[in-house]
């Protein structure tokens, strides 16, 4: 009889939970009534014309059409991100001969990796610039190191000049890595923010593919590498000019107290019928706070160190360090082995009989683009957290397969086929979540006051870990063997799944203000 209460659903614990749920619903209903009244009053005072009674589907299409051109201009930065990372790989052999460093692999390594050091600097710089000058002006300022760095690299006659050029372009791609997802997340409508945010990663992949295609004439013209760097000047200029016609982030304008400018921008982005709702969201979410922009030390203050990550279908909350989530996601992204797979893809495909470096690179690049395109279509349906878990799970399986293909003698006759299958499956899995989601998720989970700097700090972790792993990866492989390294990556992917399941919240379908309210730390 003692258990009858639980069977019938009348236990004290269950009753208290039910009562809590009903109270929460009642509170939500009352708040909804007052919100509706406040929105109506705000619309009456603030709206410049009659609000149009449009169906939601037509309103969504209209909003999407308004925003897409501005997202496209911002993605010029993503294209440059991918292009500058990949352009040196195809051209390194030829520029090394031209600059007299063909026999010096250490210096060649510096030509490649100095961009990563510059990206670390640029990432931290980008957050401060975005807070001080605004998002669109930061894009225009960023065009300077990107264009000048590409020009210096193209005309370099010695390795010192080349390193300076690569450092400048690295600073530029570091700024782009932080500002592009930040801007897209702040101007995108809630219902398609996931799809538009993942477009950033898609354009990075496109930039990489463009760099690979741009390197095709190298075999017939060894000096073509200079043209490859010169090509990068064009999107830099287009980005700077295009941003002159793009609206500033309305959230940044509101944070700066420029209310009339924020309203004008909202009207331009979403239509006049959305002004009242969006402005109300800004106010209720704390976007219009009179507090000054956060400093770097504020990111680690008690106010932002903890947040209530709501657990689905539960009345409980889990305190977690918000800023650390961003750093952890990018650390897991790098520890998953993406750079190792790309680095070894050519040798893996050769073992399977694919001798063409271009074919190997094209297969990896095509897999990346395909997976990212699929992720874009699923981001607002499946959600960010679900895709992250699926992605890292698939990567863990792929890495295990790659490790077995190198170590299990019974699979020796099929090692080449398994290695290619594992590589393609890994890249597809990476592009489904681990690639695009962190850059999309981070601007969503950070409060408006710290958003730019927190995103910059997280991307700084990305570039630092990228640099360190790139620096020591070959040494680790030589000491332990590639099969054990791949197995280690599989373990890292498994740990990432556990971390994400426990610490990352789902943000699909929520406005940035709703997310900020959910994560507000009342301390």
Coordinates of C-alpha atoms in Angstrom, one line a residue:
X1 CA 0.0 0.0 0.0
X2 CA 2.9 2.3 0.6
X3 CA 3.6 2.4 -3.2
X4 CA 0.0 3.0 -4.2
X5 CA 0.4 6.7 -3.9
X6 CA 3.2 6.7 -6.5
X7 CA 1.2 4.4 -8.8
X8 CA -1.8 6.6 -8.7
X9 CA 0.2 9.8 -9.0
X10 CA -0.8 11.2 -5.6
X11 CA 2.5 11.1 -3.8
X12 CA 3.5 14.3 -1.8
X13 CA 6.5 14.8 -4.0
X14 CA 4.5 14.5 -7.3
X15 CA 1.8 16.7 -5.9
X16 CA 4.3 19.4 -5.0
X17 CA 5.8 19.3 -8.4
X18 CA 2.4 19.4 -10.1
X19 CA 1.5 22.4 -7.9
X20 CA 4.8 24.1 -8.9
X21 CA 4.1 23.5 -12.6
X22 CA 0.6 25.0 -12.3
X23 CA 1.9 28.0 -10.4
X24 CA 4.5 28.5 -13.1
X25 CA 1.8 28.3 -15.8
X26 CA -0.4 30.8 -13.9
X27 CA 2.6 33.2 -13.5
X28 CA 3.4 32.8 -17.2
X29 CA -0.2 33.6 -18.1
X30 CA -0.4 36.7 -15.9
X31 CA 3.0 37.9 -17.3
X32 CA 1.7 37.3 -20.8
X33 CA -1.3 39.6 -20.2
X34 CA 0.8 42.4 -18.9
X35 CA 3.4 41.9 -21.7
X36 CA 0.6 42.2 -24.3
X37 CA -0.7 45.4 -22.7
X38 CA 2.8 46.9 -22.4
X39 CA 3.5 46.0 -26.0
X40 CA 0.3 47.5 -27.1
X41 CA 1.1 50.8 -25.2
X42 CA 4.6 50.8 -26.6
X43 CA 3.3 50.3 -30.2
X44 CA 0.8 53.1 -29.8
X45 CA 3.5 55.5 -28.6
X46 CA 6.5 54.4 -30.7
X47 CA 5.2 53.1 -34.0
X48 CA 5.4 55.6 -36.8
X49 CA 2.5 54.1 -38.8
X50 CA -0.3 51.6 -38.7
X51 CA 0.8 48.1 -37.9
X52 CA 0.1 45.8 -40.8
X53 CA -1.9 42.7 -40.1
X54 CA 0.2 40.2 -42.0
X55 CA 0.1 36.4 -41.8
X56 CA 3.1 35.0 -39.9
X57 CA 4.4 33.0 -42.8
X58 CA 4.4 36.1 -45.1
X59 CA 6.0 38.1 -42.4
X60 CA 8.8 35.5 -41.9
X61 CA 9.5 35.5 -45.7
X62 CA 9.5 39.3 -45.8
X63 CA 11.9 39.4 -42.9
X64 CA 14.2 36.8 -44.4
X65 CA 14.4 38.6 -47.7
X66 CA 15.4 41.8 -45.8
X67 CA 18.2 40.2 -43.8
X68 CA 19.8 37.9 -46.4
X69 CA 21.8 40.6 -48.3
X70 CA 23.4 41.8 -45.1
X71 CA 24.2 38.3 -44.0
X72 CA 25.8 37.8 -47.4
X73 CA 28.0 40.9 -47.0
X74 CA 29.1 39.7 -43.5
X75 CA 30.0 36.3 -44.9
X76 CA 32.7 38.0 -47.1
X77 CA 34.6 37.8 -43.8
X78 CA 33.9 34.1 -43.5
X79 CA 35.1 33.5 -47.1
X80 CA 38.4 35.4 -46.3
X81 CA 38.7 33.3 -43.1
X82 CA 38.7 30.1 -45.1
X83 CA 40.6 31.4 -48.0
X84 CA 43.6 32.7 -46.0
X85 CA 43.8 29.5 -43.9
X86 CA 43.9 27.3 -47.1
X87 CA 45.7 29.5 -49.6
X88 CA 49.2 28.9 -48.1
X89 CA 48.8 25.1 -48.1
X90 CA 48.6 24.8 -51.9
X91 CA 51.1 27.5 -52.6
X92 CA 53.7 26.7 -49.9
X93 CA 55.9 24.6 -52.1
X94 CA 56.1 27.2 -54.8
X95 CA 56.5 30.3 -52.6
X96 CA 59.2 28.4 -50.6
X97 CA 61.3 28.0 -53.7
X98 CA 60.7 31.6 -54.8
X99 CA 61.7 32.9 -51.4
X100 CA 64.7 30.6 -50.9
X101 CA 63.3 28.6 -48.0
X102 CA 62.6 25.3 -49.8
X103 CA 65.1 23.4 -47.6
X104 CA 64.0 25.0 -44.3
X105 CA 60.9 23.3 -43.0
X106 CA 61.0 25.3 -39.7
X107 CA 60.7 28.6 -41.5
X108 CA 58.0 27.2 -43.8
X109 CA 56.1 26.2 -40.6
X110 CA 56.3 29.8 -39.4
X111 CA 54.9 31.0 -42.7
X112 CA 51.9 28.8 -42.2
X113 CA 51.4 29.1 -38.4
X114 CA 52.1 32.9 -37.9
X115 CA 48.6 33.5 -39.2
X116 CA 47.3 31.5 -36.2
X117 CA 49.3 33.7 -33.9
X118 CA 47.8 36.8 -35.6
X119 CA 44.4 35.3 -35.4
X120 CA 44.7 35.1 -31.7
X121 CA 45.6 38.8 -31.5
X122 CA 42.8 39.6 -33.9
X123 CA 40.2 37.6 -32.0
X124 CA 40.7 39.6 -28.8
X125 CA 41.0 42.9 -30.7
X126 CA 37.7 42.2 -32.5
X127 CA 35.6 42.2 -29.3
X128 CA 36.9 45.5 -28.1
X129 CA 36.5 47.1 -31.5
X130 CA 33.0 45.8 -31.9
X131 CA 32.0 47.3 -28.5
X132 CA 33.6 50.6 -29.2
X133 CA 32.9 51.3 -32.8
X134 CA 29.9 49.0 -33.6
X135 CA 29.7 45.9 -35.7
X136 CA 29.6 47.4 -39.2
X137 CA 32.4 49.8 -38.6
X138 CA 34.5 46.9 -37.2
X139 CA 34.0 45.0 -40.5
X140 CA 35.3 48.0 -42.4
X141 CA 38.3 48.4 -40.1
X142 CA 39.0 44.7 -40.5
X143 CA 39.3 45.1 -44.3
X144 CA 42.5 47.1 -43.7
X145 CA 44.7 44.3 -42.3
X146 CA 43.1 41.7 -44.6
X147 CA 43.7 43.7 -47.8
X148 CA 47.2 45.1 -46.8
X149 CA 48.3 41.6 -45.5
X150 CA 47.3 40.0 -48.8
X151 CA 49.1 42.7 -50.8
X152 CA 52.3 42.4 -48.8
X153 CA 52.2 38.6 -49.1
X154 CA 51.7 38.9 -52.9
X155 CA 54.7 41.2 -53.5
X156 CA 57.0 39.6 -50.9
X157 CA 60.6 39.1 -52.1
X158 CA 61.9 37.6 -48.8
X159 CA 60.5 35.5 -46.0
X160 CA 60.4 38.4 -43.5
X161 CA 58.0 40.3 -45.7
X162 CA 55.9 37.2 -46.2
X163 CA 55.7 36.6 -42.4
X164 CA 54.6 40.2 -41.9
X165 CA 51.9 39.8 -44.5
X166 CA 50.7 36.5 -43.1
X167 CA 50.6 38.1 -39.6
X168 CA 48.4 40.9 -40.8
X169 CA 46.0 38.6 -42.6
X170 CA 46.0 36.4 -39.4
X171 CA 44.9 39.4 -37.4
X172 CA 42.2 40.0 -40.0
X173 CA 40.8 36.5 -39.9
X174 CA 40.9 36.5 -36.1
X175 CA 38.7 39.6 -36.1
X176 CA 36.4 38.0 -38.7
X177 CA 36.1 34.8 -36.7
X178 CA 34.6 36.8 -33.8
X179 CA 32.6 39.6 -35.6
X180 CA 30.9 37.5 -38.4
X181 CA 28.9 35.2 -36.1
X182 CA 28.3 38.0 -33.6
X183 CA 26.8 40.3 -36.3
X184 CA 24.7 37.6 -37.9
X185 CA 23.2 36.4 -34.6
X186 CA 22.2 40.0 -33.7
X187 CA 20.5 40.8 -36.9
X188 CA 18.8 37.5 -37.7
X189 CA 15.2 36.8 -36.9
X190 CA 14.7 34.2 -34.1
X191 CA 13.0 31.6 -36.3
X192 CA 15.9 31.4 -38.8
X193 CA 18.8 32.5 -36.7
X194 CA 20.2 28.9 -36.6
X195 CA 20.2 28.5 -40.3
X196 CA 21.7 31.9 -41.0
X197 CA 24.3 31.5 -38.2
X198 CA 25.5 28.2 -39.7
X199 CA 25.9 29.9 -43.1
X200 CA 29.0 31.4 -41.5
X201 CA 30.7 27.9 -41.4
X202 CA 29.4 27.2 -44.9
X203 CA 31.1 30.2 -46.3
X204 CA 34.3 29.3 -44.5
X205 CA 34.2 26.0 -46.3
X206 CA 33.5 27.8 -49.6
X207 CA 36.5 30.0 -49.0
X208 CA 38.7 26.9 -48.5
X209 CA 37.4 25.4 -51.7
X210 CA 38.0 28.7 -53.6
X211 CA 41.6 28.6 -52.4
X212 CA 42.0 25.0 -53.6
X213 CA 40.5 25.9 -57.0
X214 CA 42.7 29.0 -57.2
X215 CA 45.8 26.8 -56.8
X216 CA 45.1 24.7 -59.9
X217 CA 47.2 26.8 -62.3
X218 CA 50.3 26.4 -60.0
X219 CA 51.6 23.3 -61.8
X220 CA 51.9 25.2 -65.1
X221 CA 52.9 28.6 -63.6
X222 CA 55.1 28.5 -60.5
X223 CA 54.7 32.2 -59.9
X224 CA 50.9 31.9 -59.8
X225 CA 51.1 31.8 -56.0
X226 CA 51.4 35.6 -56.0
X227 CA 48.1 35.9 -57.9
X228 CA 46.5 33.6 -55.3
X229 CA 47.3 36.1 -52.6
X230 CA 46.3 39.1 -54.7
X231 CA 42.8 37.5 -55.3
X232 CA 42.1 37.9 -51.6
X233 CA 42.1 41.7 -51.9
X234 CA 38.9 41.7 -53.9
X235 CA 36.5 40.3 -51.2
X236 CA 38.2 42.5 -48.6
X237 CA 37.3 45.6 -50.6
X238 CA 33.8 44.3 -51.3
X239 CA 33.2 43.7 -47.6
X240 CA 34.3 47.2 -46.7
X241 CA 32.1 48.8 -49.4
X242 CA 29.1 46.5 -48.7
X243 CA 29.1 47.3 -45.0
X244 CA 28.6 51.0 -45.8
X245 CA 25.1 49.9 -46.9
X246 CA 24.4 47.4 -44.1
X247 CA 22.5 48.3 -40.9
X248 CA 24.2 48.4 -37.6
X249 CA 23.2 45.8 -35.0
X250 CA 20.0 47.1 -33.4
X251 CA 21.0 45.5 -30.1
X252 CA 24.3 47.4 -30.1
X253 CA 22.5 50.6 -30.9
X254 CA 20.1 50.0 -28.0
X255 CA 22.9 49.2 -25.7
X256 CA 24.5 52.5 -26.6
X257 CA 21.2 54.4 -25.9
X258 CA 20.6 55.2 -29.5
X259 CA 16.9 54.3 -29.4
X260 CA 15.7 56.1 -32.5
X261 CA 18.5 54.6 -34.6
X262 CA 17.6 51.2 -33.1
X263 CA 14.0 51.6 -34.2
X264 CA 15.0 52.7 -37.7
X265 CA 17.3 49.6 -38.0
X266 CA 14.6 47.3 -36.8
X267 CA 12.2 48.7 -39.3
X268 CA 14.8 48.2 -42.0
X269 CA 15.5 44.6 -41.0
X270 CA 12.2 43.2 -39.9
X271 CA 9.5 45.7 -41.1
X272 CA 7.6 48.4 -39.1
X273 CA 5.1 45.8 -37.8
X274 CA 7.9 44.3 -35.7
X275 CA 9.2 47.5 -34.1
X276 CA 7.0 47.3 -31.0
X277 CA 7.7 43.6 -30.2
X278 CA 11.5 43.9 -30.8
X279 CA 11.9 47.1 -28.7
X280 CA 9.9 45.5 -25.9
X281 CA 12.2 42.4 -26.1
X282 CA 15.2 44.7 -25.8
X283 CA 13.8 46.4 -22.7
X284 CA 12.7 43.2 -21.0
X285 CA 16.0 41.5 -21.9
X286 CA 18.2 44.3 -20.5
X287 CA 19.6 45.4 -23.8
X288 CA 18.9 49.0 -23.0
X289 CA 20.9 49.0 -19.8
X290 CA 22.7 52.3 -19.0
X291 CA 25.6 50.3 -17.8
X292 CA 28.9 50.8 -19.6
X293 CA 30.3 48.1 -21.9
X294 CA 31.9 45.3 -19.9
X295 CA 35.6 45.2 -19.5
X296 CA 37.7 42.0 -19.9
X297 CA 37.8 41.4 -16.1
X298 CA 34.0 41.6 -15.9
X299 CA 33.8 38.4 -17.9
X300 CA 35.0 36.6 -14.8
X301 CA 33.0 38.5 -12.3
X302 CA 30.5 36.7 -10.0
X303 CA 27.6 38.2 -12.0
X304 CA 28.6 36.4 -15.2
X305 CA 30.5 33.5 -13.8
X306 CA 27.3 31.6 -13.0
X307 CA 24.0 31.3 -14.8
X308 CA 20.9 29.1 -14.5
X309 CA 21.0 26.7 -17.4
X310 CA 17.4 25.5 -17.5
X311 CA 17.1 21.7 -17.8
X312 CA 14.2 20.7 -20.1
X313 CA 11.0 19.4 -18.4
X314 CA 12.4 20.2 -15.0
X315 CA 11.9 22.8 -12.3
X316 CA 15.6 22.6 -11.2
X317 CA 18.5 24.6 -12.5
X318 CA 22.2 23.8 -12.9
X319 CA 24.7 26.5 -12.1
X320 CA 27.5 26.6 -14.7
X321 CA 30.2 29.0 -15.7
X322 CA 28.8 30.6 -18.8
X323 CA 32.1 32.0 -20.2
X324 CA 33.8 28.7 -19.7
X325 CA 31.2 26.9 -22.0
X326 CA 32.4 28.9 -25.0
X327 CA 36.1 28.1 -24.3
X328 CA 35.3 24.4 -23.6
X329 CA 33.4 24.0 -26.9
X330 CA 36.2 25.4 -29.0
X331 CA 38.8 23.3 -27.0
X332 CA 36.8 20.1 -27.7
X333 CA 36.5 21.2 -31.3
X334 CA 40.3 21.3 -31.6
X335 CA 40.9 18.2 -29.5
X336 CA 38.5 16.2 -31.7
X337 CA 41.3 16.0 -34.3
X338 CA 40.0 18.0 -37.2
X339 CA 43.4 19.4 -38.1
X340 CA 44.9 16.0 -37.9
X341 CA 42.4 14.5 -40.3
X342 CA 42.8 17.3 -42.8
X343 CA 46.6 17.1 -42.5
X344 CA 46.7 13.3 -43.1
X345 CA 43.8 13.1 -45.6
X346 CA 46.2 13.1 -48.6
X347 CA 48.3 10.2 -47.3
X348 CA 45.2 8.3 -46.2
X349 CA 43.7 8.6 -49.7
X350 CA 46.9 7.6 -51.4
X351 CA 46.9 4.4 -49.4
X352 CA 43.5 3.7 -50.9
X353 CA 44.8 4.3 -54.4
X354 CA 43.8 7.9 -54.8
X355 CA 47.1 9.5 -55.9
X356 CA 45.8 13.0 -56.7
X357 CA 46.2 15.5 -54.0
X358 CA 43.6 17.7 -55.6
X359 CA 41.1 14.9 -55.7
X360 CA 41.7 14.1 -52.0
X361 CA 41.4 17.7 -51.0
X362 CA 38.3 18.1 -53.1
X363 CA 36.6 15.1 -51.5
X364 CA 37.3 16.4 -48.0
X365 CA 36.2 19.9 -49.0
X366 CA 33.0 18.6 -50.7
X367 CA 32.1 16.5 -47.6
X368 CA 32.6 19.6 -45.4
X369 CA 30.3 21.8 -47.6
X370 CA 27.7 19.0 -47.9
X371 CA 27.6 18.4 -44.1
X372 CA 27.4 22.2 -43.4
X373 CA 24.6 22.6 -45.8
X374 CA 22.6 19.8 -44.1
X375 CA 23.4 21.4 -40.7
X376 CA 22.0 24.7 -41.9
X377 CA 18.7 23.0 -42.8
X378 CA 18.5 21.2 -39.5
X379 CA 19.7 23.9 -37.1
X380 CA 16.3 25.4 -36.3
X381 CA 14.5 22.0 -36.5
X382 CA 16.8 19.6 -34.5
X383 CA 18.4 22.3 -32.4
X384 CA 22.0 23.2 -31.6
X385 CA 22.5 20.8 -28.7
X386 CA 21.1 17.8 -30.6
X387 CA 23.4 18.5 -33.6
X388 CA 26.4 18.9 -31.3
X389 CA 25.8 15.5 -29.6
X390 CA 25.2 13.8 -33.0
X391 CA 28.3 15.4 -34.4
X392 CA 30.7 14.4 -31.7
X393 CA 29.3 10.9 -31.5
X394 CA 29.8 10.4 -35.2
X395 CA 33.4 11.8 -34.9
X396 CA 34.1 9.4 -32.0
X397 CA 33.0 6.4 -34.2
X398 CA 35.0 7.7 -37.2
X399 CA 38.1 8.2 -35.2
X400 CA 37.8 4.7 -33.7
X401 CA 37.4 3.4 -37.3
X402 CA 40.5 5.3 -38.4
X403 CA 42.5 4.0 -35.5
X404 CA 41.5 0.4 -36.2
X405 CA 42.3 0.7 -39.9
X406 CA 45.9 1.6 -38.9
X407 CA 46.4 -1.0 -36.1
X408 CA 44.2 -4.1 -36.6
X409 CA 46.0 -6.6 -38.8
X410 CA 42.8 -8.5 -39.6
X411 CA 41.6 -5.4 -41.4
X412 CA 44.8 -4.8 -43.3
X413 CA 43.3 -5.8 -46.8
X414 CA 40.6 -3.2 -46.3
X415 CA 42.7 -0.6 -44.5
X416 CA 42.7 1.9 -47.3
X417 CA 38.9 1.7 -47.9
X418 CA 38.2 1.9 -44.2
X419 CA 40.5 4.9 -43.8
X420 CA 38.8 6.8 -46.6
X421 CA 35.4 5.9 -45.2
X422 CA 36.4 7.0 -41.8
X423 CA 37.8 10.3 -43.0
X424 CA 34.8 11.2 -45.1
X425 CA 32.4 10.1 -42.2
X426 CA 34.5 12.2 -39.8
X427 CA 34.4 15.3 -41.9
X428 CA 30.7 14.9 -42.5
X429 CA 30.1 14.5 -38.7
X430 CA 32.3 17.5 -37.9
X431 CA 30.4 19.7 -40.3
X432 CA 27.0 18.7 -38.9
X433 CA 27.7 20.3 -35.5
X434 CA 31.2 20.6 -34.1
X435 CA 32.1 22.9 -37.0
X436 CA 29.2 25.4 -37.3
X437 CA 27.4 25.2 -33.9
X438 CA 30.0 26.8 -31.5
X439 CA 30.3 30.0 -33.5
X440 CA 26.5 30.1 -33.6
X441 CA 25.8 29.2 -30.0
X442 CA 28.2 31.5 -28.3
X443 CA 26.6 34.8 -29.3
X444 CA 23.3 33.4 -28.2
X445 CA 24.2 32.4 -24.6
X446 CA 26.2 35.5 -23.7
X447 CA 24.5 38.5 -22.1
X448 CA 24.3 41.6 -24.3
X449 CA 26.7 43.6 -22.1
X450 CA 29.5 41.0 -22.4
X451 CA 28.6 39.4 -25.8
X452 CA 31.3 40.9 -28.0
X453 CA 34.2 40.4 -25.6
X454 CA 33.0 36.9 -24.4
X455 CA 32.8 35.7 -28.1
X456 CA 36.2 37.2 -28.7
X457 CA 37.6 35.4 -25.6
X458 CA 36.1 32.1 -26.7
X459 CA 37.6 32.4 -30.2
X460 CA 40.9 33.3 -28.6
X461 CA 40.8 29.9 -27.0
X462 CA 40.1 28.4 -30.4
X463 CA 43.2 30.0 -31.9
X464 CA 45.5 29.3 -29.0
X465 CA 44.5 25.6 -28.9
X466 CA 44.7 25.5 -32.7
X467 CA 48.3 26.9 -32.6
X468 CA 49.5 24.6 -29.7
X469 CA 48.0 21.5 -31.3
X470 CA 49.5 22.4 -34.7
X471 CA 52.9 23.0 -33.0
X472 CA 53.1 19.7 -31.1
X473 CA 51.0 17.4 -33.2
X474 CA 53.7 15.8 -35.3
X475 CA 55.9 15.3 -32.2
X476 CA 53.1 13.4 -30.5
X477 CA 52.4 11.3 -33.6
X478 CA 56.1 10.4 -33.9
X479 CA 56.2 9.3 -30.2
X480 CA 52.9 7.4 -29.9
X481 CA 51.9 6.5 -33.5
X482 CA 49.0 7.8 -35.5
X483 CA 46.6 5.0 -34.4
X484 CA 47.0 5.8 -30.7
X485 CA 46.6 9.6 -31.5
X486 CA 43.4 8.9 -33.4
X487 CA 42.1 6.8 -30.5
X488 CA 42.9 9.7 -28.2
X489 CA 40.8 11.9 -30.4
X490 CA 38.0 9.4 -30.1
X491 CA 38.1 9.6 -26.3
X492 CA 38.1 13.5 -26.5
X493 CA 35.0 13.3 -28.7
X494 CA 33.3 11.0 -26.2
X495 CA 34.1 13.4 -23.4
X496 CA 32.7 16.2 -25.4
X497 CA 29.4 14.4 -25.8
X498 CA 29.2 14.0 -22.0
X499 CA 30.1 17.6 -21.4
X500 CA 27.5 18.9 -23.9
X501 CA 24.8 16.7 -22.5
X502 CA 25.2 18.1 -19.0
X503 CA 26.2 21.7 -19.6
X504 CA 24.9 23.1 -22.8
X505 CA 21.3 24.4 -23.1
X506 CA 19.1 24.3 -26.2
X507 CA 18.5 27.8 -27.7
X508 CA 16.5 27.1 -30.9
X509 CA 13.3 29.1 -31.2
X510 CA 14.3 31.6 -28.5
X511 CA 15.1 35.2 -29.0
X512 CA 18.4 36.4 -27.7
X513 CA 16.5 38.3 -25.0
X514 CA 14.6 35.2 -23.9
X515 CA 17.9 33.3 -23.7
X516 CA 19.5 36.1 -21.7
X517 CA 16.6 36.1 -19.2
X518 CA 16.8 32.3 -18.8
X519 CA 20.6 32.5 -18.2
X520 CA 20.5 35.6 -15.9
X521 CA 22.4 34.9 -12.7
X522 CA 20.7 36.4 -9.7
X523 CA 23.5 36.5 -7.2

